[in-house]
Amino acid sequence: MKNPTIVIHGGAGRALSDKTREKFVREALSSIIERLWQGLSAGAGAMEIARQGCIALEDCEHFNAGLGSAIQSDGQVRMSASIMDGTRQSFSGIINVERVQNPTVMAVHLQQARDRVLDGVGAVRLAREMRLPLFDAVVPRRLEEWIRQGRKERSDDQAQVSAPSSTEVGPDDRGSGTVGVVVRDFTGALAASTSTGGRGFERVGRVSDSATVAGNYATEYGAVSCTGIGEDITDEALAARIIVRVQDGMTLDEAVGASIEEARQRERRLAAIAVDHRGQMSWGKTTELLLAVGRTGDEERWAF
Ligand code: ASP
């Protein structure tokens, strides 16, 4: 029997603007990790916990995934999700899917498929094949953000000020709140899952890191889920880089620390949570805040 460990996150970015929201986020993370821990203790495998965890986080409107996803520039929600089985070193994901409740369900389904990563066009067809009901993921808070951002961009245009740079996490943490789960089960198997509504107000067709191995990666050595500016995470190949370092002999803390430090020097805005084959947990960030909690044995650790 190996030490089971779980870490979950609900995104990274600037400090939360209000205390009530922080309380909701804390309560949501706390109850979700408790439920996952019970499942793990009852013998559920790493992939099943990664699946359940991301679905529970997607169903919670406080996060930018599933219900409560950020809205893209054309007013549409498009979500991306992935899951990776560390034992089989098998990645599957869905990119920019519209009108489903849980993109993670589709990413899990694709684990058994020949074509394991689908874009928006393929996703619509798959959702139909899977008979997934149509779902509206928009919540009032996101709609207000989108309207505000639209006004800002129009007034910027009039003032001939350039559009916000891709390194800006917008007002009200517009794009933050991506979710992720990394887990090691009682048999020592590892898995990672990540789900996002994207950066918010992005150009149609933009691909997030969350359904790539830069943002979500697992092998027999460890599992990592990232959050932050997708372009920054991709430039750093962050999740895969951390795991390769563990494989090359670094401890998990060293691998996360070195990768985050390099990213900080390049002024990236990102964060990662990780577990390894020894049952260690770790996380790191270049942002002000990372909403994460981890559990192993009796120890529960919070990142904020
Ligand atoms: N990484 C996500 C993206 O860029 C956003 C986030 O994690 O907050 O799409």
PDB file of C-alpha atoms and ligand atoms in Angstrom:
ATOM      1  CA  MET A   1       0.000   0.000   0.000  1.00  0.00           C
ATOM      2  CA  LYS A   2       1.395   3.398  -1.008  1.00  0.00           C
ATOM      3  CA  ASN A   3       0.801   6.828   0.522  1.00  0.00           C
ATOM      4  CA  PRO A   4      -2.149   8.386  -1.290  1.00  0.00           C
ATOM      5  CA  THR A   5      -1.962  12.116  -1.987  1.00  0.00           C
ATOM      6  CA  ILE A   6      -4.306  14.617  -3.659  1.00  0.00           C
ATOM      7  CA  VAL A   7      -3.837  18.270  -4.562  1.00  0.00           C
ATOM      8  CA  ILE A   8      -6.582  20.337  -6.215  1.00  0.00           C
ATOM      9  CA  HIS A   9      -6.538  23.907  -7.476  1.00  0.00           C
ATOM     10  CA  GLY A  10      -9.058  26.543  -8.453  1.00  0.00           C
ATOM     11  CA  GLY A  11      -6.735  28.835 -10.389  1.00  0.00           C
ATOM     12  CA  ALA A  12      -4.143  31.521  -9.803  1.00  0.00           C
ATOM     13  CA  GLY A  13      -3.912  35.244 -10.336  1.00  0.00           C
ATOM     14  CA  ARG A  14      -4.286  38.435  -8.381  1.00  0.00           C
ATOM     15  CA  ALA A  15      -5.515  38.419  -4.802  1.00  0.00           C
ATOM     16  CA  LEU A  16      -9.281  37.890  -4.658  1.00  0.00           C
ATOM     17  CA  SER A  17     -11.094  41.192  -4.633  1.00  0.00           C
ATOM     18  CA  ASP A  18     -13.523  40.325  -1.864  1.00  0.00           C
ATOM     19  CA  LYS A  19     -13.451  38.231   1.292  1.00  0.00           C
ATOM     20  CA  THR A  20     -16.854  36.646   0.672  1.00  0.00           C
ATOM     21  CA  ARG A  21     -15.592  35.167  -2.562  1.00  0.00           C
ATOM     22  CA  GLU A  22     -12.490  33.859  -0.810  1.00  0.00           C
ATOM     23  CA  LYS A  23     -14.732  32.202   1.780  1.00  0.00           C
ATOM     24  CA  PHE A  24     -16.851  30.503  -0.925  1.00  0.00           C
ATOM     25  CA  VAL A  25     -13.761  29.313  -2.749  1.00  0.00           C
ATOM     26  CA  ARG A  26     -12.232  27.959   0.442  1.00  0.00           C
ATOM     27  CA  GLU A  27     -15.426  26.129   1.381  1.00  0.00           C
ATOM     28  CA  ALA A  28     -15.775  24.674  -2.105  1.00  0.00           C
ATOM     29  CA  LEU A  29     -12.174  23.420  -2.218  1.00  0.00           C
ATOM     30  CA  SER A  30     -12.472  22.065   1.304  1.00  0.00           C
ATOM     31  CA  SER A  31     -15.628  20.038   0.659  1.00  0.00           C
ATOM     32  CA  ILE A  32     -14.378  18.765  -2.712  1.00  0.00           C
ATOM     33  CA  ILE A  33     -11.036  17.549  -1.361  1.00  0.00           C
ATOM     34  CA  GLU A  34     -12.823  15.890   1.557  1.00  0.00           C
ATOM     35  CA  ARG A  35     -15.100  13.988  -0.835  1.00  0.00           C
ATOM     36  CA  LEU A  36     -12.176  12.993  -3.039  1.00  0.00           C
ATOM     37  CA  TRP A  37     -10.195  11.851  -0.036  1.00  0.00           C
ATOM     38  CA  GLN A  38     -13.052   9.596   1.071  1.00  0.00           C
ATOM     39  CA  GLY A  39     -13.208   8.090  -2.406  1.00  0.00           C
ATOM     40  CA  LEU A  40      -9.467   7.550  -2.474  1.00  0.00           C
ATOM     41  CA  SER A  41      -9.552   5.977   0.994  1.00  0.00           C
ATOM     42  CA  ALA A  42     -12.333   3.658  -0.179  1.00  0.00           C
ATOM     43  CA  GLY A  43     -10.013   2.426  -2.942  1.00  0.00           C
ATOM     44  CA  ALA A  44     -10.856   4.582  -5.976  1.00  0.00           C
ATOM     45  CA  GLY A  45      -8.040   4.775  -8.521  1.00  0.00           C
ATOM     46  CA  ALA A  46      -6.068   7.876  -9.501  1.00  0.00           C
ATOM     47  CA  MET A  47      -7.865   8.330 -12.845  1.00  0.00           C
ATOM     48  CA  GLU A  48     -11.287   8.051 -11.229  1.00  0.00           C
ATOM     49  CA  ILE A  49     -10.372  10.644  -8.577  1.00  0.00           C
ATOM     50  CA  ALA A  50      -8.927  12.980 -11.233  1.00  0.00           C
ATOM     51  CA  ARG A  51     -12.184  12.621 -13.182  1.00  0.00           C
ATOM     52  CA  GLN A  52     -14.457  13.159 -10.181  1.00  0.00           C
ATOM     53  CA  GLY A  53     -12.384  16.076  -8.906  1.00  0.00           C
ATOM     54  CA  CYS A  54     -12.457  18.081 -12.122  1.00  0.00           C
ATOM     55  CA  ILE A  55     -16.177  17.425 -12.611  1.00  0.00           C
ATOM     56  CA  ALA A  56     -16.939  18.634  -9.068  1.00  0.00           C
ATOM     57  CA  LEU A  57     -14.852  21.766  -9.655  1.00  0.00           C
ATOM     58  CA  GLU A  58     -16.515  22.368 -13.042  1.00  0.00           C
ATOM     59  CA  ASP A  59     -19.917  22.195 -11.342  1.00  0.00           C
ATOM     60  CA  CYS A  60     -18.960  24.894  -8.861  1.00  0.00           C
ATOM     61  CA  GLU A  61     -19.675  28.354 -10.277  1.00  0.00           C
ATOM     62  CA  HIS A  62     -16.833  30.009  -8.374  1.00  0.00           C
ATOM     63  CA  PHE A  63     -14.276  28.585 -10.780  1.00  0.00           C
ATOM     64  CA  ASN A  64     -13.469  29.251 -14.408  1.00  0.00           C
ATOM     65  CA  ALA A  65     -14.372  25.803 -15.729  1.00  0.00           C
ATOM     66  CA  GLY A  66     -17.710  24.251 -16.662  1.00  0.00           C
ATOM     67  CA  LEU A  67     -20.411  26.362 -14.986  1.00  0.00           C
ATOM     68  CA  GLY A  68     -18.969  29.842 -14.434  1.00  0.00           C
ATOM     69  CA  SER A  69     -16.469  29.695 -17.302  1.00  0.00           C
ATOM     70  CA  ALA A  70     -15.036  32.954 -18.631  1.00  0.00           C
ATOM     71  CA  ILE A  71     -16.611  34.282 -21.830  1.00  0.00           C
ATOM     72  CA  GLN A  72     -14.642  34.707 -25.060  1.00  0.00           C
ATOM     73  CA  SER A  73     -14.506  37.905 -27.162  1.00  0.00           C
ATOM     74  CA  ASP A  74     -17.525  36.903 -29.284  1.00  0.00           C
ATOM     75  CA  GLY A  75     -19.717  36.309 -26.222  1.00  0.00           C
ATOM     76  CA  GLN A  76     -19.505  32.506 -26.327  1.00  0.00           C
ATOM     77  CA  VAL A  77     -18.168  30.156 -23.643  1.00  0.00           C
ATOM     78  CA  ARG A  78     -15.685  27.608 -24.951  1.00  0.00           C
ATOM     79  CA  MET A  79     -14.061  25.153 -22.579  1.00  0.00           C
ATOM     80  CA  SER A  80     -10.982  22.969 -22.710  1.00  0.00           C
ATOM     81  CA  ALA A  81     -10.139  19.996 -20.510  1.00  0.00           C
ATOM     82  CA  SER A  82      -7.671  17.146 -20.369  1.00  0.00           C
ATOM     83  CA  ILE A  83      -6.744  14.128 -18.315  1.00  0.00           C
ATOM     84  CA  MET A  84      -3.538  12.110 -18.270  1.00  0.00           C
ATOM     85  CA  ASP A  85      -3.033   8.613 -16.930  1.00  0.00           C
ATOM     86  CA  GLY A  86       0.504   8.428 -15.514  1.00  0.00           C
ATOM     87  CA  THR A  87       0.644   4.621 -15.562  1.00  0.00           C
ATOM     88  CA  ARG A  88      -0.155   4.329 -19.266  1.00  0.00           C
ATOM     89  CA  GLN A  89       1.363   7.748 -19.996  1.00  0.00           C
ATOM     90  CA  SER A  90      -1.752   8.485 -21.969  1.00  0.00           C
ATOM     91  CA  PHE A  91      -3.098  12.000 -22.590  1.00  0.00           C
ATOM     92  CA  SER A  92      -6.552  12.930 -23.884  1.00  0.00           C
ATOM     93  CA  GLY A  93      -8.300  16.263 -24.188  1.00  0.00           C
ATOM     94  CA  ILE A  94     -10.963  18.442 -25.653  1.00  0.00           C
ATOM     95  CA  ILE A  95     -10.279  21.977 -26.932  1.00  0.00           C
ATOM     96  CA  ASN A  96     -12.827  24.790 -27.130  1.00  0.00           C
ATOM     97  CA  VAL A  97     -15.985  22.761 -26.669  1.00  0.00           C
ATOM     98  CA  GLU A  98     -19.281  24.688 -26.466  1.00  0.00           C
ATOM     99  CA  ARG A  99     -22.520  24.083 -24.616  1.00  0.00           C
ATOM    100  CA  VAL A 100     -21.642  21.078 -22.482  1.00  0.00           C
ATOM    101  CA  GLN A 101     -21.682  20.914 -18.706  1.00  0.00           C
ATOM    102  CA  ASN A 102     -18.524  18.907 -18.119  1.00  0.00           C
ATOM    103  CA  PRO A 103     -15.758  18.950 -20.730  1.00  0.00           C
ATOM    104  CA  THR A 104     -13.855  16.566 -18.444  1.00  0.00           C
ATOM    105  CA  VAL A 105     -16.419  13.830 -19.225  1.00  0.00           C
ATOM    106  CA  MET A 106     -15.408  14.141 -22.880  1.00  0.00           C
ATOM    107  CA  ALA A 107     -11.669  14.145 -22.121  1.00  0.00           C
ATOM    108  CA  VAL A 108     -12.133  10.950 -20.085  1.00  0.00           C
ATOM    109  CA  HIS A 109     -14.165   9.354 -22.892  1.00  0.00           C
ATOM    110  CA  LEU A 110     -11.319  10.067 -25.312  1.00  0.00           C
ATOM    111  CA  GLN A 111      -8.843   8.057 -23.209  1.00  0.00           C
ATOM    112  CA  GLN A 112     -10.153   4.934 -24.945  1.00  0.00           C
ATOM    113  CA  ALA A 113     -10.291   6.504 -28.424  1.00  0.00           C
ATOM    114  CA  ARG A 114      -7.777   6.351 -31.257  1.00  0.00           C
ATOM    115  CA  ASP A 115      -8.013  10.124 -31.787  1.00  0.00           C
ATOM    116  CA  ARG A 116      -7.429  11.417 -28.282  1.00  0.00           C
ATOM    117  CA  VAL A 117      -7.406  15.225 -28.618  1.00  0.00           C
ATOM    118  CA  LEU A 118     -10.306  16.940 -30.389  1.00  0.00           C
ATOM    119  CA  ASP A 119     -10.855  20.585 -31.303  1.00  0.00           C
ATOM    120  CA  GLY A 120     -14.170  22.463 -31.244  1.00  0.00           C
ATOM    121  CA  VAL A 121     -15.541  20.982 -34.476  1.00  0.00           C
ATOM    122  CA  GLY A 122     -14.779  17.433 -33.403  1.00  0.00           C
ATOM    123  CA  ALA A 123     -16.052  18.218 -29.927  1.00  0.00           C
ATOM    124  CA  VAL A 124     -19.521  19.207 -31.159  1.00  0.00           C
ATOM    125  CA  ARG A 125     -19.792  15.931 -33.046  1.00  0.00           C
ATOM    126  CA  LEU A 126     -18.532  13.927 -30.092  1.00  0.00           C
ATOM    127  CA  ALA A 127     -20.945  15.643 -27.702  1.00  0.00           C
ATOM    128  CA  ARG A 128     -23.771  14.647 -30.046  1.00  0.00           C
ATOM    129  CA  GLU A 129     -22.509  11.062 -30.259  1.00  0.00           C
ATOM    130  CA  MET A 130     -22.269  10.913 -26.474  1.00  0.00           C
ATOM    131  CA  ARG A 131     -25.795  12.397 -26.267  1.00  0.00           C
ATOM    132  CA  LEU A 132     -24.651  15.102 -23.871  1.00  0.00           C
ATOM    133  CA  PRO A 133     -27.461  17.575 -23.153  1.00  0.00           C
ATOM    134  CA  LEU A 134     -27.006  21.234 -24.159  1.00  0.00           C
ATOM    135  CA  PHE A 135     -25.833  23.307 -21.217  1.00  0.00           C
ATOM    136  CA  ASP A 136     -25.509  27.055 -20.674  1.00  0.00           C
ATOM    137  CA  ALA A 137     -22.378  27.674 -18.568  1.00  0.00           C
ATOM    138  CA  VAL A 138     -22.827  31.463 -18.322  1.00  0.00           C
ATOM    139  CA  VAL A 139     -23.301  32.918 -14.828  1.00  0.00           C
ATOM    140  CA  PRO A 140     -24.172  36.591 -14.089  1.00  0.00           C
ATOM    141  CA  ARG A 141     -20.724  37.436 -12.669  1.00  0.00           C
ATOM    142  CA  ARG A 142     -19.032  36.358 -15.915  1.00  0.00           C
ATOM    143  CA  LEU A 143     -21.551  38.196 -18.044  1.00  0.00           C
ATOM    144  CA  GLU A 144     -20.918  41.415 -16.101  1.00  0.00           C
ATOM    145  CA  GLU A 145     -17.146  40.969 -16.538  1.00  0.00           C
ATOM    146  CA  TRP A 146     -17.616  40.442 -20.247  1.00  0.00           C
ATOM    147  CA  ILE A 147     -19.770  43.541 -20.646  1.00  0.00           C
ATOM    148  CA  ARG A 148     -17.254  45.629 -18.647  1.00  0.00           C
ATOM    149  CA  GLN A 149     -14.349  44.335 -20.683  1.00  0.00           C
ATOM    150  CA  GLY A 150     -16.202  45.095 -23.943  1.00  0.00           C
ATOM    151  CA  ARG A 151     -16.754  48.672 -22.814  1.00  0.00           C
ATOM    152  CA  LYS A 152     -13.104  49.016 -21.835  1.00  0.00           C
ATOM    153  CA  GLU A 153     -11.864  47.691 -25.175  1.00  0.00           C
ATOM    154  CA  ARG A 154     -14.174  50.049 -27.077  1.00  0.00           C
ATOM    155  CA  SER A 155     -12.980  53.061 -25.091  1.00  0.00           C
ATOM    156  CA  ASP A 156      -9.351  51.928 -25.521  1.00  0.00           C
ATOM    157  CA  ASP A 157      -9.969  51.776 -29.269  1.00  0.00           C
ATOM    158  CA  GLN A 158     -11.395  55.268 -29.288  1.00  0.00           C
ATOM    159  CA  ALA A 159      -8.421  56.557 -27.332  1.00  0.00           C
ATOM    160  CA  GLN A 160      -6.182  54.606 -29.715  1.00  0.00           C
ATOM    161  CA  VAL A 161      -4.685  52.762 -26.800  1.00  0.00           C
ATOM    162  CA  SER A 162      -3.447  49.289 -27.612  1.00  0.00           C
ATOM    163  CA  ALA A 163      -5.458  46.251 -26.514  1.00  0.00           C
ATOM    164  CA  PRO A 164      -4.540  44.597 -23.197  1.00  0.00           C
ATOM    165  CA  SER A 165      -1.443  42.471 -23.458  1.00  0.00           C
ATOM    166  CA  SER A 166      -1.694  38.721 -23.246  1.00  0.00           C
ATOM    167  CA  THR A 167       0.134  38.824 -19.912  1.00  0.00           C
ATOM    168  CA  GLU A 168      -2.655  40.703 -18.202  1.00  0.00           C
ATOM    169  CA  VAL A 169      -5.097  38.769 -16.054  1.00  0.00           C
ATOM    170  CA  GLY A 170      -7.925  41.246 -16.368  1.00  0.00           C
ATOM    171  CA  PRO A 171     -10.075  43.058 -13.889  1.00  0.00           C
ATOM    172  CA  ASP A 172     -11.914  40.839 -11.410  1.00  0.00           C
ATOM    173  CA  ASP A 173      -9.525  37.988 -12.154  1.00  0.00           C
ATOM    174  CA  ARG A 174     -11.283  37.581 -15.495  1.00  0.00           C
ATOM    175  CA  GLY A 175      -9.465  34.529 -16.719  1.00  0.00           C
ATOM    176  CA  SER A 176      -8.417  33.010 -13.417  1.00  0.00           C
ATOM    177  CA  GLY A 177     -10.154  30.086 -11.771  1.00  0.00           C
ATOM    178  CA  THR A 178      -9.045  27.224 -14.002  1.00  0.00           C
ATOM    179  CA  VAL A 179      -9.263  23.959 -12.064  1.00  0.00           C
ATOM    180  CA  GLY A 180      -7.033  20.952 -11.725  1.00  0.00           C
ATOM    181  CA  VAL A 181      -6.435  17.749  -9.779  1.00  0.00           C
ATOM    182  CA  VAL A 182      -3.257  15.736  -9.279  1.00  0.00           C
ATOM    183  CA  VAL A 183      -3.442  12.451  -7.441  1.00  0.00           C
ATOM    184  CA  ARG A 184      -1.519   9.391  -6.346  1.00  0.00           C
ATOM    185  CA  ASP A 185      -3.662   6.460  -5.256  1.00  0.00           C
ATOM    186  CA  PHE A 186      -3.038   3.534  -2.858  1.00  0.00           C
ATOM    187  CA  THR A 187      -1.402   1.482  -5.601  1.00  0.00           C
ATOM    188  CA  GLY A 188       1.005   4.326  -6.446  1.00  0.00           C
ATOM    189  CA  ALA A 189      -0.745   5.169  -9.751  1.00  0.00           C
ATOM    190  CA  LEU A 190      -0.673   8.840 -10.747  1.00  0.00           C
ATOM    191  CA  ALA A 191      -3.057  11.034 -12.756  1.00  0.00           C
ATOM    192  CA  ALA A 192      -3.584  14.703 -13.611  1.00  0.00           C
ATOM    193  CA  SER A 193      -6.653  16.524 -14.905  1.00  0.00           C
ATOM    194  CA  THR A 194      -7.194  20.196 -15.795  1.00  0.00           C
ATOM    195  CA  SER A 195     -10.223  22.122 -17.022  1.00  0.00           C
ATOM    196  CA  THR A 196     -10.683  25.753 -18.031  1.00  0.00           C
ATOM    197  CA  GLY A 197     -12.978  28.327 -19.570  1.00  0.00           C
ATOM    198  CA  GLY A 198      -9.851  30.017 -20.923  1.00  0.00           C
ATOM    199  CA  ARG A 199      -8.336  33.446 -20.422  1.00  0.00           C
ATOM    200  CA  GLY A 200     -11.564  35.393 -20.934  1.00  0.00           C
ATOM    201  CA  PHE A 201     -12.273  37.735 -23.858  1.00  0.00           C
ATOM    202  CA  GLU A 202      -9.811  35.829 -26.019  1.00  0.00           C
ATOM    203  CA  ARG A 203      -9.898  35.652 -29.785  1.00  0.00           C
ATOM    204  CA  VAL A 204     -12.048  32.826 -31.201  1.00  0.00           C
ATOM    205  CA  GLY A 205      -9.904  29.772 -31.860  1.00  0.00           C
ATOM    206  CA  ARG A 206      -7.265  30.564 -29.240  1.00  0.00           C
ATOM    207  CA  VAL A 207      -5.945  27.320 -27.729  1.00  0.00           C
ATOM    208  CA  SER A 208      -5.408  27.191 -23.967  1.00  0.00           C
ATOM    209  CA  ASP A 209      -2.539  25.291 -22.344  1.00  0.00           C
ATOM    210  CA  SER A 210      -5.008  23.254 -20.274  1.00  0.00           C
ATOM    211  CA  ALA A 211      -5.557  20.579 -22.902  1.00  0.00           C
ATOM    212  CA  THR A 212      -1.857  20.296 -23.768  1.00  0.00           C
ATOM    213  CA  VAL A 213       1.054  18.585 -22.023  1.00  0.00           C
ATOM    214  CA  ALA A 214       2.392  22.023 -21.047  1.00  0.00           C
ATOM    215  CA  GLY A 215      -0.602  22.487 -18.761  1.00  0.00           C
ATOM    216  CA  ASN A 216      -1.412  18.926 -17.712  1.00  0.00           C
ATOM    217  CA  TYR A 217       1.031  16.024 -17.579  1.00  0.00           C
ATOM    218  CA  ALA A 218       1.554  12.738 -15.747  1.00  0.00           C
ATOM    219  CA  THR A 219       3.920   9.786 -15.955  1.00  0.00           C
ATOM    220  CA  GLU A 220       4.897   7.073 -13.475  1.00  0.00           C
ATOM    221  CA  TYR A 221       7.130   9.723 -11.821  1.00  0.00           C
ATOM    222  CA  GLY A 222       4.600  12.423 -11.103  1.00  0.00           C
ATOM    223  CA  ALA A 223       1.545  14.439 -12.097  1.00  0.00           C
ATOM    224  CA  VAL A 224       1.224  18.210 -12.646  1.00  0.00           C
ATOM    225  CA  SER A 225      -1.657  20.592 -13.384  1.00  0.00           C
ATOM    226  CA  CYS A 226      -1.001  24.240 -14.273  1.00  0.00           C
ATOM    227  CA  THR A 227      -2.919  27.489 -14.233  1.00  0.00           C
ATOM    228  CA  GLY A 228      -2.197  31.069 -15.246  1.00  0.00           C
ATOM    229  CA  ILE A 229      -1.628  32.670 -18.625  1.00  0.00           C
ATOM    230  CA  GLY A 230      -1.771  29.797 -21.096  1.00  0.00           C
ATOM    231  CA  GLU A 231       0.780  31.321 -23.467  1.00  0.00           C
ATOM    232  CA  ASP A 232       3.270  31.626 -20.582  1.00  0.00           C
ATOM    233  CA  ILE A 233       2.670  28.033 -19.476  1.00  0.00           C
ATOM    234  CA  THR A 234       3.136  26.802 -23.040  1.00  0.00           C
ATOM    235  CA  ASP A 235       6.351  28.819 -23.486  1.00  0.00           C
ATOM    236  CA  GLU A 236       7.723  27.160 -20.350  1.00  0.00           C
ATOM    237  CA  ALA A 237       6.345  23.674 -21.208  1.00  0.00           C
ATOM    238  CA  LEU A 238       5.737  23.823 -17.489  1.00  0.00           C
ATOM    239  CA  ALA A 239       3.983  20.566 -16.536  1.00  0.00           C
ATOM    240  CA  ALA A 240       6.182  18.366 -18.710  1.00  0.00           C
ATOM    241  CA  ARG A 241       9.323  20.227 -17.625  1.00  0.00           C
ATOM    242  CA  ILE A 242       8.624  19.603 -13.928  1.00  0.00           C
ATOM    243  CA  ILE A 243       8.088  15.881 -14.502  1.00  0.00           C
ATOM    244  CA  VAL A 244      11.220  15.501 -16.615  1.00  0.00           C
ATOM    245  CA  ARG A 245      13.210  17.085 -13.797  1.00  0.00           C
ATOM    246  CA  VAL A 246      11.772  14.597 -11.281  1.00  0.00           C
ATOM    247  CA  GLN A 247      12.587  11.764 -13.663  1.00  0.00           C
ATOM    248  CA  ASP A 248      16.153  13.107 -13.906  1.00  0.00           C
ATOM    249  CA  GLY A 249      16.560  12.883 -10.120  1.00  0.00           C
ATOM    250  CA  MET A 250      15.356  16.148  -8.594  1.00  0.00           C
ATOM    251  CA  THR A 251      12.984  16.012  -5.642  1.00  0.00           C
ATOM    252  CA  LEU A 252       9.504  17.295  -6.421  1.00  0.00           C
ATOM    253  CA  ASP A 253      10.083  20.512  -4.459  1.00  0.00           C
ATOM    254  CA  GLU A 254      13.352  21.119  -6.351  1.00  0.00           C
ATOM    255  CA  ALA A 255      11.731  20.459  -9.719  1.00  0.00           C
ATOM    256  CA  VAL A 256       8.776  22.752  -9.027  1.00  0.00           C
ATOM    257  CA  GLY A 257      11.025  25.401  -7.448  1.00  0.00           C
ATOM    258  CA  ALA A 258      13.538  25.477 -10.320  1.00  0.00           C
ATOM    259  CA  SER A 259      10.821  25.578 -12.993  1.00  0.00           C
ATOM    260  CA  ILE A 260       8.880  28.341 -11.261  1.00  0.00           C
ATOM    261  CA  GLU A 261      12.040  30.363 -10.658  1.00  0.00           C
ATOM    262  CA  GLU A 262      12.990  30.200 -14.341  1.00  0.00           C
ATOM    263  CA  ALA A 263       9.458  31.283 -15.256  1.00  0.00           C
ATOM    264  CA  ARG A 264       9.628  34.160 -12.775  1.00  0.00           C
ATOM    265  CA  GLN A 265      12.849  35.398 -14.372  1.00  0.00           C
ATOM    266  CA  ARG A 266      11.053  35.468 -17.715  1.00  0.00           C
ATOM    267  CA  GLU A 267       8.161  37.382 -16.104  1.00  0.00           C
ATOM    268  CA  ARG A 268       5.594  34.666 -16.707  1.00  0.00           C
ATOM    269  CA  ARG A 269       2.309  34.586 -14.824  1.00  0.00           C
ATOM    270  CA  LEU A 270       1.572  31.014 -13.896  1.00  0.00           C
ATOM    271  CA  ALA A 271       1.316  28.372 -11.167  1.00  0.00           C
ATOM    272  CA  ALA A 272       1.455  24.585 -10.847  1.00  0.00           C
ATOM    273  CA  ILE A 273       0.403  21.870  -8.415  1.00  0.00           C
ATOM    274  CA  ALA A 274       2.210  18.519  -8.343  1.00  0.00           C
ATOM    275  CA  VAL A 275       2.458  15.081  -6.737  1.00  0.00           C
ATOM    276  CA  ASP A 276       5.201  12.521  -7.270  1.00  0.00           C
ATOM    277  CA  HIS A 277       5.829   8.782  -7.126  1.00  0.00           C
ATOM    278  CA  ARG A 278       6.893   9.044  -3.474  1.00  0.00           C
ATOM    279  CA  GLY A 279       3.578  10.634  -2.475  1.00  0.00           C
ATOM    280  CA  GLN A 280       5.125  14.097  -2.031  1.00  0.00           C
ATOM    281  CA  MET A 281       3.010  17.121  -2.880  1.00  0.00           C
ATOM    282  CA  SER A 282       4.258  20.508  -4.003  1.00  0.00           C
ATOM    283  CA  TRP A 283       3.177  23.718  -5.704  1.00  0.00           C
ATOM    284  CA  GLY A 284       4.635  26.980  -6.899  1.00  0.00           C
ATOM    285  CA  LYS A 285       3.515  30.266  -8.422  1.00  0.00           C
ATOM    286  CA  THR A 286       4.748  33.513  -9.909  1.00  0.00           C
ATOM    287  CA  THR A 287       1.310  35.082  -9.363  1.00  0.00           C
ATOM    288  CA  GLU A 288       0.121  36.714  -6.140  1.00  0.00           C
ATOM    289  CA  LEU A 289      -2.294  33.924  -5.369  1.00  0.00           C
ATOM    290  CA  LEU A 290      -2.772  30.208  -5.974  1.00  0.00           C
ATOM    291  CA  LEU A 291      -6.064  28.706  -4.827  1.00  0.00           C
ATOM    292  CA  ALA A 292      -4.992  25.190  -3.898  1.00  0.00           C
ATOM    293  CA  VAL A 293      -5.245  22.604  -1.164  1.00  0.00           C
ATOM    294  CA  GLY A 294      -3.512  19.263  -0.739  1.00  0.00           C
ATOM    295  CA  ARG A 295      -4.036  16.225   1.420  1.00  0.00           C
ATOM    296  CA  THR A 296      -1.853  13.282   2.344  1.00  0.00           C
ATOM    297  CA  GLY A 297      -2.515  11.120   5.386  1.00  0.00           C
ATOM    298  CA  ASP A 298      -3.716  13.423   8.170  1.00  0.00           C
ATOM    299  CA  GLU A 299      -1.966  16.446   6.714  1.00  0.00           C
ATOM    300  CA  GLU A 300      -4.035  19.071   4.882  1.00  0.00           C
ATOM    301  CA  ARG A 301      -2.027  21.966   3.388  1.00  0.00           C
ATOM    302  CA  TRP A 302      -3.381  25.186   1.927  1.00  0.00           C
ATOM    303  CA  ALA A 303      -1.652  27.455  -0.568  1.00  0.00           C
ATOM    304  CA  PHE A 304      -3.592  30.572   0.469  1.00  0.00           C
TER     305      PHE A 304
HETATM  306  N1  ASP B   1      -4.445  28.595 -18.313  1.00  0.00           N
HETATM  307  C1  ASP B   1      -5.753  29.076 -18.684  1.00  0.00           C
HETATM  308  C2  ASP B   1      -5.695  29.628 -20.082  1.00  0.00           C
HETATM  309  O1  ASP B   1      -4.809  30.399 -20.391  1.00  0.00           O
HETATM  310  C3  ASP B   1      -6.291  30.145 -17.777  1.00  0.00           C
HETATM  311  C4  ASP B   1      -6.022  29.976 -16.315  1.00  0.00           C
HETATM  312  O2  ASP B   1      -5.415  29.002 -15.901  1.00  0.00           O
HETATM  313  O3  ASP B   1      -6.448  30.840 -15.536  1.00  0.00           O
HETATM  314  O4  ASP B   1      -6.554  29.337 -20.854  1.00  0.00           O
END
